[in-house]
Amino acid sequence: MSILVNKDTKVIVQGFTGKEGSFHAEQCMAYGTKIVGGVTPNKGGQVHLGQPVFNTVKEAVEATGATVSMIFVPPAFVADAVMEAADAGIELAVIITEGAPVRDMQAAKAFAVKHGMMTIGPNCPGIITAEECKIGIMPGMIFKKGNVGLISKSGTLTYEGANQVVKEGFGITTAVGIGGDPIIGLSYKQLLPMFEADPETECIVMIGEIGGDLEIQAAAYIKEHITKPVVAFIAGQTAPAGKRMGHAGAIISGGAGTAAEKMAALEAAGVKVVVSPAEIGKAVAEVLSKRS
Amino acid sequence: MNIHEYQAKQIFAKYGVPTPRGIIANTPSQAMTNAQELGGKIWVVKAQIHAGGRGLGGGVKLAKSLKEVKQLASEILGMTLVTHQTGPEGKLVQKVYIEEGADIVDELYLGVVLDRAREMPVIMASTEGGMAIEDVAHDSPEKIIKVAVDPAIGFQGFHGRELAFGLGLAKEEQGKFIKFAKAVYNLYMENDAEMIEINPLIKTASGDFMALDGKMGFDDSALGRHPDIEDMRDISEEDADEREASRYGLSYISLDGEIGCMVNGAGLAMGTMDTINYMGGTPANFLDVGGSANAETVAKGFEIILKNPKVKAIFVNIFGGIVRCDRIANGILEATKITDVNVPVIVRLDGTNAPEAAEILKNANIPNIIVATDLGDGAAKSVAAAKGK
């Protein structure tokens, strides 16, 4: 089992024939992802990477039965692409593109929610169900199958965390990179119950960072609803206030959104919080050994 | 990107948000000429820097004669203004804004920011104008009225009424205030602003509302469609090293410590700083080399890190996904050729092409390169190296 995507998930790529889209679609296919086609306006009818290209998402969905779209279009066109996917009945859009204007994402997400489409990202590595389906840009070889679910705002910390879990002799069910922009799709609060319900997931790793209050909301949710052990790391304990640390949303503003308050809230919810990402693997091993 | 008060007021004027009249000056004599042109008997000389708290820091002064305008401008221009937002090093004042004096009856607060939890812009208003809004939020949160506006419907009458009644405005004041707030919301949306703060927003003796101050920041990702805003960029307000780094696709922020960091990915970069701190060391910077790192950008990263004389060791921590470790290894070799890397460099390369990278570094046989096996090992070795062990 896994959450959201598996070996049978049919995926299309928006921005299929572009440089980034092509490169990563090919990598995903090599991993085993069922990429059934792609969309690039005015290239409909062509065949790319052995799969059909369509002019619109609607045509692609009708012809292929795809339920998930991986989006690689340039930042200025992301909102349009997301809304097109929602309008065409896509169930989950995974938005990889970095640098989409916040106002655009606000509108696109509101529209997606209204149409019942889930989104992941933008500016994220995507989602991977180990050894089954990779929809994104993460290095697939790190993710071995196992019993740990992973949710992370940061791409490279997703790899770091997964790698340590595997080195400790465990593996991953599904890992989701949710992105660190001010407005994102699925977050901890929506993904935690999915992992709670997944019979194969026995432990959840949650990686957050400074800025916003999603981790605080997650802590409240974990306290009430999550019975599986959770290990968490919050990046940015040493980040100065008022400075944007790479991600558009990673900023301590007006004294709020600090790592300290998030760590305290998670600890109070019974989460095993580590102070360094180098401790993630060991902490997972510890909580899992206690459980069995 | 942030802009100056005088620039924010130019945008306000375009949207019909009333402000006192004012003219920007670069020299004391220009300041006096401006005051003369504005007329009146009282002027305010205001330092233009990208930071709040200018008044408390001595950067905003009242002048009662033209001579005093010139005198105050000569004092403020060229001063290093220290406020709670500039950091202890302060900021050099290069421009002063000369503004006509206003007849203040009451001071309010109005701001617009994105409410990340509700995923829509929120207008904040308070009767406690002139104070830091963070303090009001802390001491008396009930005095801040928050009204979220769904951009799908825009600013409606009920939003305005909620604000006006919340502030306890008299019937005859409501219309003017609602028009003011609506214009501010519209200019926030249309310009892709990240935040607007008008503190204080004053009520004058004639019963009008006016933006006495104005602070605006913009979404960097949207600047491409606002060339007029991009033109307002003041390079002298930005950190020179951060700016140079960004030209090479590097995201760099300088800090106080001794261990230079070069990492791929913002999260891992912060996590690396945290790990160094946890192991008893201090990070000298945040540096994310991004997804397209190559030999040139890595070499540039070294150059920027080494400009900081406090750096005693450099920790290169790369988990290669899209970034290939062999390219980073070549970048490190390149850097040692171009720049004099005279401190220990601790290198941890994991992920895509890590074995090839290890081979490259081994063959190069550079004495001050120390190889680390993982994040924890790398941080420990960096802390030890910085302490001269």
XYZ file of C-alpha atoms in Angstrom:
681
model
C 0.000 0.000 0.000
C 0.899 3.653 -0.208
C -0.888 6.990 -0.396
C -2.213 8.920 -3.410
C -0.199 7.224 -6.181
C 0.916 3.679 -7.054
C 2.069 1.500 -9.967
C -1.342 1.752 -11.674
C -1.658 5.570 -11.533
C -1.983 7.077 -15.014
C -0.046 10.318 -15.355
C 0.128 13.027 -17.994
C 2.767 15.766 -18.172
C 1.875 19.410 -18.808
C 4.892 21.000 -20.478
C 5.763 17.525 -21.816
C 7.969 18.516 -24.746
C 10.005 21.237 -22.951
C 13.568 20.619 -21.777
C 12.714 20.057 -18.105
C 9.490 18.218 -18.811
C 11.175 15.828 -21.244
C 14.154 15.103 -19.020
C 12.127 14.350 -15.909
C 9.286 12.537 -17.706
C 11.900 10.168 -19.101
C 13.389 9.614 -15.635
C 9.930 8.942 -14.189
C 9.169 6.417 -16.939
C 12.475 4.680 -16.259
C 11.429 4.427 -12.600
C 8.216 2.681 -13.657
C 5.696 5.532 -13.601
C 2.832 5.044 -16.059
C 3.176 8.218 -18.103
C 0.413 7.904 -20.669
C 0.833 11.151 -22.570
C 1.441 14.857 -22.322
C 0.138 18.283 -23.200
C 1.885 20.995 -25.193
C -0.365 23.454 -27.081
C 0.123 23.266 -30.877
C 2.043 19.996 -30.659
C -1.066 17.820 -30.488
C -0.802 14.680 -32.643
C 2.929 14.307 -32.181
C 4.527 11.409 -30.339
C 7.081 12.261 -27.654
C 9.053 9.689 -25.611
C 6.805 7.094 -27.190
C 3.647 8.727 -25.833
C 0.949 10.872 -27.477
C 1.005 14.673 -27.218
C -2.294 16.609 -26.919
C -3.193 20.264 -27.343
C -5.381 20.389 -24.251
C -5.661 18.554 -20.934
C -9.284 17.743 -21.720
C -8.269 15.802 -24.843
C -5.483 14.062 -22.944
C -7.819 12.949 -20.152
C -10.451 11.706 -22.600
C -7.952 9.726 -24.640
C -5.827 8.271 -21.824
C -7.962 8.173 -18.675
C -5.179 9.924 -16.737
C -6.019 11.057 -13.191
C -2.772 12.798 -12.267
C -0.884 15.597 -13.998
C 2.754 16.534 -13.448
C 3.226 20.223 -14.274
C 6.478 21.661 -15.660
C 5.253 24.793 -17.459
C 7.146 28.111 -16.898
C 6.183 30.168 -13.799
C 4.101 32.768 -15.637
C 1.797 30.035 -17.006
C 1.504 27.758 -13.983
C -1.829 29.073 -12.708
C -3.383 28.629 -16.151
C -2.067 25.059 -16.360
C -3.343 24.152 -12.880
C -6.796 25.556 -13.602
C -6.916 23.761 -16.948
C -6.127 20.473 -15.190
C -8.868 21.089 -12.603
C -11.369 21.977 -15.308
C -10.524 18.791 -17.210
C -11.256 16.586 -14.203
C -7.712 15.722 -13.125
C -7.749 14.453 -9.514
C -4.224 15.414 -8.452
C -1.848 17.996 -9.951
C 1.821 17.829 -8.948
C 3.329 21.275 -9.584
C 7.113 21.192 -9.872
C 7.662 24.706 -11.293
C 9.570 27.179 -9.121
C 8.887 30.928 -8.999
C 5.132 31.125 -9.617
C 3.673 34.472 -8.456
C 1.787 34.094 -5.153
C -1.314 35.895 -6.446
C -1.545 33.416 -9.330
C -1.258 30.413 -7.032
C -3.890 31.832 -4.717
C -6.393 31.945 -7.565
C -5.348 28.594 -9.017
C -5.588 26.774 -5.702
C -8.995 28.262 -4.885
C -10.226 27.072 -8.298
C -8.697 23.599 -7.812
C -10.371 23.221 -4.409
C -13.712 24.249 -5.912
C -13.334 21.529 -8.561
C -12.236 18.872 -6.079
C -8.720 18.604 -7.465
C -5.862 18.063 -5.008
C -2.560 19.830 -5.645
C 1.015 19.252 -4.465
C 3.504 22.141 -4.651
C 4.399 24.406 -6.388
C 8.186 24.566 -6.120
C 8.489 21.036 -4.795
C 10.236 17.746 -5.703
C 6.893 15.923 -6.166
C 5.626 12.622 -4.798
C 7.084 9.121 -4.896
C 5.713 5.737 -3.860
C 8.854 3.655 -3.461
C 9.606 1.220 -6.277
C 6.233 1.916 -7.923
C 5.615 5.458 -9.062
C 7.701 8.623 -9.115
C 5.998 11.888 -10.100
C 8.649 14.545 -9.728
C 12.339 15.277 -9.821
C 13.745 13.319 -6.861
C 16.591 10.831 -7.346
C 14.588 7.588 -7.412
C 17.382 5.257 -6.336
C 17.339 6.530 -2.727
C 13.757 5.446 -2.097
C 13.608 1.766 -1.108
C 10.283 0.202 -0.189
C 9.457 0.104 3.488
C 7.176 1.249 6.277
C 7.932 4.951 6.767
C 5.849 7.779 5.289
C 7.563 11.107 4.701
C 6.206 14.665 4.332
C 8.644 17.527 3.704
C 8.692 21.189 2.711
C 12.271 20.803 1.467
C 13.470 18.748 -1.488
C 17.018 17.958 -0.398
C 15.919 17.255 3.188
C 13.452 14.719 1.732
C 16.414 12.931 0.139
C 18.503 13.295 3.297
C 15.698 11.889 5.472
C 14.814 9.001 3.125
C 18.473 8.066 2.732
C 18.982 7.853 6.502
C 15.812 5.795 6.944
C 17.065 3.329 4.323
C 20.569 3.214 5.857
C 18.986 2.243 9.190
C 17.468 -0.761 7.439
C 13.956 0.601 6.920
C 12.295 2.037 3.829
C 9.666 4.388 2.489
C 5.993 3.851 1.642
C 5.329 7.217 0.045
C 7.286 10.479 0.290
C 5.630 13.801 -0.486
C 7.522 17.062 -1.051
C 4.907 19.732 -0.319
C 7.077 22.780 -1.112
C 7.902 25.895 0.891
C 5.993 28.637 -0.922
C 3.478 30.855 0.934
C 0.568 29.064 -0.770
C 0.840 25.323 -1.290
C -1.500 22.432 -2.015
C -1.724 19.375 0.227
C -0.063 19.975 3.563
C 0.745 17.997 6.713
C -2.825 18.242 7.941
C -4.269 16.573 4.821
C -1.458 14.028 4.375
C -1.154 12.826 7.986
C -4.596 11.124 7.987
C -3.724 9.382 4.696
C -0.608 7.891 6.277
C -2.579 7.045 9.434
C -5.032 5.096 7.257
C -2.341 3.360 5.190
C -1.781 -0.132 6.705
C 1.834 -0.344 5.495
C 2.962 2.941 7.017
C 4.139 2.398 10.607
C 5.948 5.665 11.255
C 5.716 9.177 9.781
C 8.624 11.576 9.263
C 7.653 15.215 9.033
C 10.181 17.833 7.910
C 9.213 21.475 8.282
C 10.889 24.845 8.352
C 10.503 28.410 9.620
C 7.634 30.583 8.352
C 3.852 30.222 8.416
C 2.030 27.954 10.856
C 1.382 24.693 8.981
C 3.570 22.770 11.447
C 1.587 24.222 14.375
C -1.670 23.094 12.744
C -0.085 19.687 12.167
C 0.864 19.431 15.848
C -2.738 20.065 16.897
C -3.962 17.452 14.419
C -1.391 14.852 15.528
C -2.370 15.304 19.171
C -6.024 14.525 18.415
C -5.926 12.033 15.557
C -2.592 10.341 14.869
C -1.747 7.108 16.686
C 1.367 6.193 14.671
C 4.728 7.525 15.900
C 5.875 10.772 14.255
C 9.474 12.002 13.963
C 9.954 15.677 13.085
C 12.703 18.095 12.187
C 12.198 21.861 11.724
C 14.872 23.604 9.649
C 15.974 27.142 10.462
C 16.711 27.171 14.209
C 19.728 29.349 13.421
C 18.013 31.504 10.759
C 17.874 35.249 11.490
C 14.445 36.951 11.672
C 13.242 38.955 8.673
C 15.490 37.171 6.151
C 14.012 34.916 3.484
C 15.937 31.638 3.602
C 15.733 30.511 -0.030
C 12.108 29.344 -0.095
C 9.618 32.162 -0.606
C 7.755 31.156 2.552
C 10.750 30.494 4.805
C 10.843 33.724 6.759
C 10.330 34.632 10.396
C 8.114 37.722 10.319
C 6.933 39.776 13.259
C 8.479 37.218 15.631
C 6.153 34.449 14.377
C 6.969 31.240 12.524
C 10.145 30.412 14.453
C 11.600 26.914 14.632
C 11.479 27.004 18.443
C 7.691 27.505 18.647
C 7.058 24.786 16.058
C 9.342 22.319 17.819
C 7.678 23.025 21.154
C 4.178 22.525 19.691
C 5.193 19.221 18.087
C 6.887 17.977 21.241
C 3.768 18.824 23.233
C 1.799 16.697 20.758
C 3.990 13.690 21.531
C 6.162 13.917 18.415
C 9.821 12.892 18.586
C 11.541 16.121 17.530
C 15.214 16.019 16.487
C 17.438 19.126 16.591
C 19.592 18.099 13.631
C 18.532 16.446 10.366
C 21.491 14.084 10.892
C 19.412 12.405 13.651
C 16.313 11.570 11.569
C 17.329 7.999 10.725
C 18.303 7.117 14.290
C 15.082 8.589 15.668
C 12.992 6.512 13.238
C 14.876 3.366 14.265
C 14.259 4.225 17.906
C 10.488 4.789 17.641
C 10.017 1.720 15.441
C 11.957 -0.554 17.799
C 9.803 0.666 20.707
C 6.676 -0.141 18.741
C 7.451 -3.755 17.866
C 11.723 43.570 -3.137
C 11.133 46.605 -0.928
C 10.798 50.260 -1.880
C 11.201 53.590 -0.085
C 8.426 55.559 1.571
C 8.507 58.269 -1.112
C 8.106 55.622 -3.824
C 5.219 53.953 -1.996
C 3.543 57.353 -1.820
C 3.939 57.782 -5.594
C 1.998 54.535 -6.024
C -0.598 55.652 -3.438
C -1.142 58.864 -5.388
C -1.862 56.897 -8.575
C -4.662 55.059 -6.769
C -6.157 58.125 -5.137
C -4.882 57.350 -1.641
C -4.301 60.776 -0.055
C -0.799 61.606 1.243
C 0.840 64.857 2.354
C 2.707 66.571 -0.490
C 6.445 65.932 -0.563
C 9.601 66.059 -2.725
C 12.694 63.839 -2.526
C 16.142 65.418 -1.977
C 19.743 64.228 -2.248
C 21.449 67.313 -0.756
C 20.693 69.797 2.057
C 20.259 72.727 -0.360
C 17.899 70.657 -2.498
C 15.966 69.891 0.698
C 15.579 73.624 1.349
C 14.470 74.362 -2.218
C 11.915 71.570 -1.928
C 10.524 73.001 1.308
C 10.241 76.404 -0.334
C 8.382 74.897 -3.274
C 5.970 73.055 -0.963
C 5.255 76.249 0.989
C 3.726 76.350 4.457
C 5.384 76.852 7.835
C 6.200 73.364 9.031
C 8.039 70.596 7.226
C 9.109 67.081 8.065
C 12.570 65.850 7.033
C 12.450 62.066 6.661
C 15.393 59.705 6.112
C 14.696 57.238 3.275
C 15.972 53.767 4.134
C 14.360 50.338 3.837
C 13.572 49.885 7.536
C 10.918 50.827 10.049
C 11.506 52.671 13.321
C 13.163 55.641 11.595
C 11.583 58.196 13.936
C 12.904 56.563 17.097
C 16.350 56.254 15.507
C 16.501 60.021 14.878
C 15.820 59.870 11.146
C 12.556 61.866 11.122
C 12.629 65.497 12.323
C 10.280 68.462 12.317
C 11.510 71.793 10.913
C 9.897 75.166 11.543
C 11.982 77.258 9.133
C 13.679 76.793 5.775
C 17.031 77.190 7.489
C 16.119 74.403 9.888
C 15.131 72.168 6.958
C 18.600 72.614 5.509
C 20.268 72.101 8.890
C 18.320 68.904 9.667
C 18.803 67.531 6.134
C 22.575 68.015 6.459
C 22.492 66.115 9.772
C 20.367 63.241 8.484
C 21.979 62.812 5.044
C 25.067 60.670 5.423
C 24.167 59.450 8.909
C 24.108 55.742 9.690
C 20.653 55.144 11.032
C 20.201 52.295 13.490
C 16.663 51.049 14.133
C 15.189 47.790 15.428
C 14.936 46.642 11.797
C 18.386 47.590 10.461
C 20.523 45.428 12.738
C 23.352 46.939 14.827
C 25.347 47.972 11.735
C 22.592 50.403 10.684
C 21.941 51.862 7.240
C 23.480 54.841 5.470
C 20.961 57.585 4.642
C 21.399 58.826 1.061
C 18.066 60.535 0.451
C 15.665 62.621 2.517
C 12.005 63.190 1.795
C 10.765 66.719 2.510
C 7.090 66.701 3.343
C 4.573 69.367 4.316
C 3.513 69.247 7.957
C 0.149 67.594 8.613
C -2.554 68.530 11.061
C -2.961 65.322 13.046
C -6.105 64.679 15.095
C -5.815 60.913 15.379
C -3.414 58.145 14.338
C -4.659 54.826 12.942
C -2.991 51.777 11.372
C -3.815 50.049 8.091
C -1.974 47.111 6.539
C -2.497 44.364 3.963
C -0.651 41.018 3.967
C -1.296 37.486 2.774
C -2.988 35.356 5.430
C -1.252 32.049 4.714
C -3.680 29.994 6.793
C -6.784 31.372 5.041
C -4.967 31.696 1.707
C -6.263 35.164 0.953
C -5.157 38.740 1.597
C -6.147 40.151 4.964
C -6.646 43.836 5.727
C -5.596 44.800 9.222
C -6.724 48.017 10.854
C -6.204 49.413 14.330
C -6.897 52.518 16.368
C -3.393 52.134 17.798
C -1.557 53.964 15.013
C 2.038 55.051 15.393
C 3.042 51.983 17.383
C 4.765 48.834 16.133
C 1.899 46.560 15.093
C 3.786 43.548 16.484
C 3.562 45.142 19.943
C -0.169 45.852 19.560
C -0.713 42.253 18.419
C 1.139 41.072 21.501
C -0.295 43.406 24.157
C -3.850 44.024 22.954
C -4.752 41.767 20.011
C -8.424 42.795 20.315
C -7.434 46.230 19.019
C -6.532 44.812 15.597
C -9.446 44.279 13.211
C -8.733 41.677 10.546
C -10.848 41.376 7.423
C -9.914 38.724 4.840
C -10.892 39.529 1.261
C -11.501 36.719 -1.233
C -9.857 37.973 -4.450
C -12.548 36.149 -6.443
C -15.076 38.775 -5.276
C -12.713 41.644 -4.447
C -13.278 44.415 -1.904
C -17.004 44.698 -1.194
C -19.034 47.149 0.851
C -19.324 44.757 3.785
C -15.538 44.485 4.078
C -15.383 48.248 4.363
C -18.199 48.421 6.929
C -16.550 45.752 9.064
C -13.375 47.860 9.157
C -15.149 51.191 9.744
C -17.393 49.918 12.538
C -14.492 47.985 14.041
C -12.502 51.209 14.300
C -15.513 53.006 15.798
C -15.577 55.674 13.087
C -18.339 58.302 13.084
C -20.994 58.068 10.383
C -19.597 60.980 8.356
C -16.073 59.466 8.421
C -17.030 55.998 7.197
C -17.390 56.741 3.485
C -13.965 58.395 3.213
C -12.270 55.611 5.144
C -13.895 52.813 3.140
C -12.821 54.468 -0.109
C -9.280 54.728 1.298
C -9.153 51.060 2.359
C -10.567 49.858 -0.957
C -7.920 51.790 -2.911
C -5.180 50.281 -0.727
C -6.549 46.748 -1.267
C -6.710 47.324 -5.030
C -3.172 48.616 -5.257
C -1.993 45.640 -3.197
C -3.559 43.191 -5.652
C -2.791 44.973 -8.919
C 0.899 45.426 -8.107
C 1.512 41.913 -6.686
C 2.483 43.425 -3.351
C 3.586 41.133 -0.554
C 2.753 43.635 2.157
C 1.602 47.205 2.604
C 1.798 49.050 5.889
C 0.460 52.550 6.521
C 1.490 53.514 10.018
C 0.277 55.981 10.928
C -2.768 56.600 8.804
C -3.884 59.962 10.116
C -7.179 61.720 10.570
C -6.751 65.454 9.945
C -8.572 68.412 11.453
C -10.616 68.726 8.266
C -11.856 65.142 8.733
C -9.782 63.596 5.957
C -7.694 60.432 6.067
C -4.093 60.507 4.900
C -1.189 58.052 4.602
C 1.509 59.724 6.694
C 3.905 56.823 6.157
C 4.000 54.016 3.613
C 5.901 50.753 3.486
C 5.588 48.303 0.588
C 7.183 44.996 -0.358
C 6.590 43.034 -3.554
C 6.508 39.382 -4.627
C 9.860 38.856 -6.374
C 8.333 36.154 -8.575
C 5.887 38.680 -10.073
C 8.296 41.554 -10.780
C 8.577 40.459 -14.401
C 5.126 41.848 -15.100
C 5.726 45.120 -13.223
C 8.643 46.892 -14.930
C 7.585 50.184 -13.283
C 8.055 48.643 -9.822
C 11.330 46.952 -10.831
C 12.579 50.441 -11.809
C 12.126 51.520 -8.182
C 14.760 49.028 -6.997
C 17.453 50.755 -4.911
C 20.567 48.600 -5.223
C 22.355 50.498 -2.454
C 19.778 49.147 0.021
C 20.668 45.550 -0.813
C 23.598 43.520 0.462
C 26.272 43.589 -2.274
C 27.338 39.970 -1.702
C 23.744 38.692 -1.684
C 23.132 40.529 -4.922
C 26.247 39.241 -6.629
C 25.413 35.693 -5.521
C 21.924 35.945 -7.003
C 23.414 36.852 -10.392
C 24.954 33.375 -10.407
C 21.787 31.633 -9.258
C 23.093 31.348 -5.698
C 20.984 32.260 -2.704
C 23.337 33.747 -0.083
C 22.753 35.334 3.320
C 25.635 36.382 5.522
C 25.598 35.510 9.246
C 27.954 36.066 12.211
C 29.728 32.713 12.618
C 32.984 31.039 11.547
C 31.983 28.097 9.356
C 31.177 28.869 5.742
C 28.443 26.662 4.284
C 27.804 25.629 0.698
C 24.739 23.426 0.330
C 22.184 22.456 -2.316
C 18.584 23.175 -1.413
C 17.242 25.772 1.018
C 15.989 23.221 3.564
C 19.238 21.255 3.696
C 21.156 24.567 3.853
C 19.196 25.569 6.962
C 19.506 22.032 8.345
C 23.286 22.190 7.867
C 23.484 25.493 9.772
C 21.369 23.968 12.549
C 23.615 20.884 12.745
C 26.777 23.008 12.964
C 25.166 24.991 15.769
C 24.061 21.791 17.538
C 27.631 20.500 17.446
C 29.020 23.643 19.050
C 30.061 25.643 15.988
C 28.657 28.794 14.369
C 27.561 29.116 10.717
C 29.013 32.070 8.771
C 26.349 32.062 6.077
C 23.378 30.489 4.369
C 24.234 29.463 0.805
C 21.996 27.445 -1.491
C 23.759 26.604 -4.762
C 20.423 25.638 -6.321
C 19.530 22.937 -8.786
C 21.781 24.010 -11.640
C 25.087 24.113 -9.789
C 28.199 23.717 -11.919
C 31.937 24.339 -11.608
C 31.557 28.075 -12.206
C 28.818 28.665 -9.643
C 30.637 26.573 -7.025
C 33.824 28.564 -7.608
C 31.819 31.789 -7.261
C 30.321 30.475 -4.024
C 33.788 29.907 -2.583
C 34.839 33.401 -3.607
C 31.852 34.994 -1.830
C 32.253 32.867 1.322
C 35.974 33.648 1.531
C 35.380 37.409 1.342
C 34.264 37.086 4.943
C 37.467 37.244 7.044
C 35.790 35.446 9.975
C 35.497 32.172 8.029
C 37.816 29.507 9.507
C 36.478 26.437 7.663
C 34.068 25.676 4.822
C 31.555 22.835 4.870
C 30.365 21.728 1.424
C 27.275 19.592 1.949
C 25.630 18.280 -1.208
C 22.903 15.701 -1.563
C 22.791 15.305 -5.314
C 19.412 14.796 -6.882
C 19.359 16.916 -10.002
C 22.728 18.311 -8.997
C 25.480 15.879 -9.967
C 28.191 15.384 -7.354
C 30.987 15.030 -9.930
C 30.226 18.547 -11.165
C 30.453 19.882 -7.629
C 33.773 18.079 -7.116
C 35.131 19.664 -10.292
C 33.818 23.017 -9.048
C 35.782 22.623 -5.841
C 38.967 21.865 -7.812
C 38.265 24.833 -10.077
C 37.783 27.079 -7.053
C 41.103 26.044 -5.520
C 42.799 27.063 -8.782
C 41.086 30.483 -9.121
C 40.857 31.515 -5.469
C 43.329 31.029 -2.685
C 41.353 28.643 -0.498
C 43.414 28.977 2.678
C 41.031 27.307 5.139
C 40.107 23.633 5.588
C 37.288 22.514 3.276
C 35.126 19.687 4.555
C 33.323 17.935 1.734
C 30.318 15.653 1.963
C 28.957 14.528 -1.408
C 26.088 12.057 -1.472
C 23.515 11.008 -4.076
C 23.846 11.200 -7.877
C 27.398 10.372 -9.077
C 28.855 10.438 -5.551
C 31.434 7.633 -6.246
C 32.767 9.506 -9.301
C 33.040 12.669 -7.197
C 34.985 10.864 -4.465
C 37.391 9.593 -7.131
C 37.919 13.110 -8.539
C 38.713 14.546 -5.110
C 41.008 11.642 -4.215
C 43.019 11.977 -7.432
C 43.382 15.733 -7.020
C 45.043 15.150 -3.646
C 44.585 18.659 -2.228
C 45.897 18.849 1.349
C 43.215 21.084 2.921
C 40.269 19.045 1.624
C 38.772 16.760 4.263
C 36.234 14.159 3.112
C 33.174 13.453 5.296
C 30.906 10.415 5.101
C 27.586 11.994 6.075
C 25.960 15.184 7.383
C 26.739 14.541 11.048
C 30.344 13.573 10.319
C 30.815 16.628 8.086
C 29.428 19.029 10.670
C 31.608 17.521 13.429
C 34.736 17.750 11.270
C 33.898 21.345 10.315
C 33.444 22.407 13.925
C 36.752 20.742 14.864
C 38.558 22.344 11.911
C 37.233 25.820 12.767
C 38.562 25.379 16.300
C 41.979 24.510 14.842
C 41.833 20.845 15.785
